[in-house]
Amino acid sequence: MMRITKVHKNFGGVAALAGCSLMVDSGKITALIGPNGSGKTTLFNVISGIVPIDKGTISFQGKDVTRKPDYLIARQGISRTFQQVRLFKNLSIHDHVAIALSTNDETLLRNFFRTRKDQPKRIKQVLELVGLDKPPQTYASDLSYGQRKLLDLAVAIAKPHSLLMLDEPVAGVNPKLRQQIKGIIRALAAKGDTILLIEHDMNFVMDLADKVYVLDAGTIIAEGLPRQIQDNEKVLEAYLGD
Ligand code: ADP
Ligand code: MG
């Protein structure tokens, strides 16, 4: 579904990505793990077109999307979350999901006022899927950290997409919510969604991912089934210094 080939990205003197290559298969959960600062978020940023790529290519569903701007990437069907949750303080849970559902090639404002007949049902479905147990009129500013993570996930899920990219969906959440989010990711995959998941913690992806890539200093140092990665010496070494 997506092929990343030899992608380079420098920030001043720092090589955040140094020839990174990977593939995302349709209908699978692909995990990208690696120590802090290894370039995981930067890879998401270049894929989603918010950080310009220096070198390399990105193809999505057979199309070259390497230098496409972010709104065109989104329109191609790539939806993502951010490591730092991005929500509107004065917008309710309901409105966040409503806007996300009607995101397409039109402007945000126009979408906001456009209603679809099946929208209430779809909003309910998305909120049930993530298990955000709060009245839909609750403002984002009145949610706990964990609830914000869930709403951010709901927004990404609600946007029309064929690839869902999640940047550390369980960072900083309690063990119970961690299990809940794991269940959500499993449910999405079971419905046929394609997922590219960034995670710092190797253990989280072990019983979740179909395939794991390990990024270190901007390069993929290992790839394979979770159990193949677990005892890989290069991987353990990369994590030791973290
Ligand atoms: P990860 O998500 O794996 O923790 P990042 O992709 O956030 O790693 O960062 C990789 C490297 O690139 C780090 O050294 C980081 O400081 C640097 N970096 C990331 N984004 C920027 C930016 N916008 N400007 C300058 N340096 C950046
Ligand atoms: Mg990151």
JSON list of N, CA and C in Angstrom, two decimals, residues 10 39 47 52 68 71 101 122 185 234 241:
[
{"chain": "A", "resi": 10, "resn": "ASN", "atom": "N", "xyz": [17.32, 16.15, 6.86]},
{"chain": "A", "resi": 10, "resn": "ASN", "atom": "CA", "xyz": [18.27, 16.80, 7.77]},
{"chain": "A", "resi": 10, "resn": "ASN", "atom": "C", "xyz": [17.65, 18.02, 8.40]},
{"chain": "A", "resi": 39, "resn": "GLY", "atom": "N", "xyz": [13.97, 9.25, 14.84]},
{"chain": "A", "resi": 39, "resn": "GLY", "atom": "CA", "xyz": [13.42, 9.77, 13.59]},
{"chain": "A", "resi": 39, "resn": "GLY", "atom": "C", "xyz": [12.01, 9.30, 13.29]},
{"chain": "A", "resi": 47, "resn": "ILE", "atom": "N", "xyz": [5.94, 11.80, 5.53]},
{"chain": "A", "resi": 47, "resn": "ILE", "atom": "CA", "xyz": [4.87, 11.07, 4.82]},
{"chain": "A", "resi": 47, "resn": "ILE", "atom": "C", "xyz": [3.64, 11.96, 4.68]},
{"chain": "A", "resi": 52, "resn": "PRO", "atom": "N", "xyz": [9.13, 19.02, 4.53]},
{"chain": "A", "resi": 52, "resn": "PRO", "atom": "CA", "xyz": [9.60, 18.67, 3.17]},
{"chain": "A", "resi": 52, "resn": "PRO", "atom": "C", "xyz": [10.73, 17.65, 3.22]},
{"chain": "A", "resi": 68, "resn": "LYS", "atom": "N", "xyz": [4.03, 16.00, -2.29]},
{"chain": "A", "resi": 68, "resn": "LYS", "atom": "CA", "xyz": [2.67, 16.54, -2.23]},
{"chain": "A", "resi": 68, "resn": "LYS", "atom": "C", "xyz": [2.45, 17.28, -0.90]},
{"chain": "A", "resi": 71, "resn": "TYR", "atom": "N", "xyz": [-2.49, 18.72, 2.59]},
{"chain": "A", "resi": 71, "resn": "TYR", "atom": "CA", "xyz": [-3.93, 18.53, 2.33]},
{"chain": "A", "resi": 71, "resn": "TYR", "atom": "C", "xyz": [-4.18, 17.53, 1.21]},
{"chain": "A", "resi": 101, "resn": "LEU", "atom": "N", "xyz": [-15.34, 13.65, 10.34]},
{"chain": "A", "resi": 101, "resn": "LEU", "atom": "CA", "xyz": [-16.12, 12.80, 9.43]},
{"chain": "A", "resi": 101, "resn": "LEU", "atom": "C", "xyz": [-16.34, 13.47, 8.08]},
{"chain": "A", "resi": 122, "resn": "ARG", "atom": "N", "xyz": [-22.86, 7.77, 12.63]},
{"chain": "A", "resi": 122, "resn": "ARG", "atom": "CA", "xyz": [-21.42, 7.53, 12.47]},
{"chain": "A", "resi": 122, "resn": "ARG", "atom": "C", "xyz": [-20.63, 8.12, 13.63]},
{"chain": "A", "resi": 185, "resn": "ILE", "atom": "N", "xyz": [-7.06, -0.73, 18.43]},
{"chain": "A", "resi": 185, "resn": "ILE", "atom": "CA", "xyz": [-6.21, -0.94, 17.26]},
{"chain": "A", "resi": 185, "resn": "ILE", "atom": "C", "xyz": [-6.50, -2.32, 16.64]},
{"chain": "A", "resi": 234, "resn": "LYS", "atom": "N", "xyz": [21.21, -6.13, 17.46]},
{"chain": "A", "resi": 234, "resn": "LYS", "atom": "CA", "xyz": [21.31, -4.72, 17.06]},
{"chain": "A", "resi": 234, "resn": "LYS", "atom": "C", "xyz": [20.22, -3.88, 17.71]},
{"chain": "A", "resi": 241, "resn": "GLY", "atom": "N", "xyz": [21.29, 2.16, 24.75]},
{"chain": "A", "resi": 241, "resn": "GLY", "atom": "CA", "xyz": [21.81, 3.53, 24.85]},
{"chain": "A", "resi": 241, "resn": "GLY", "atom": "C", "xyz": [20.73, 4.57, 25.09]}
]
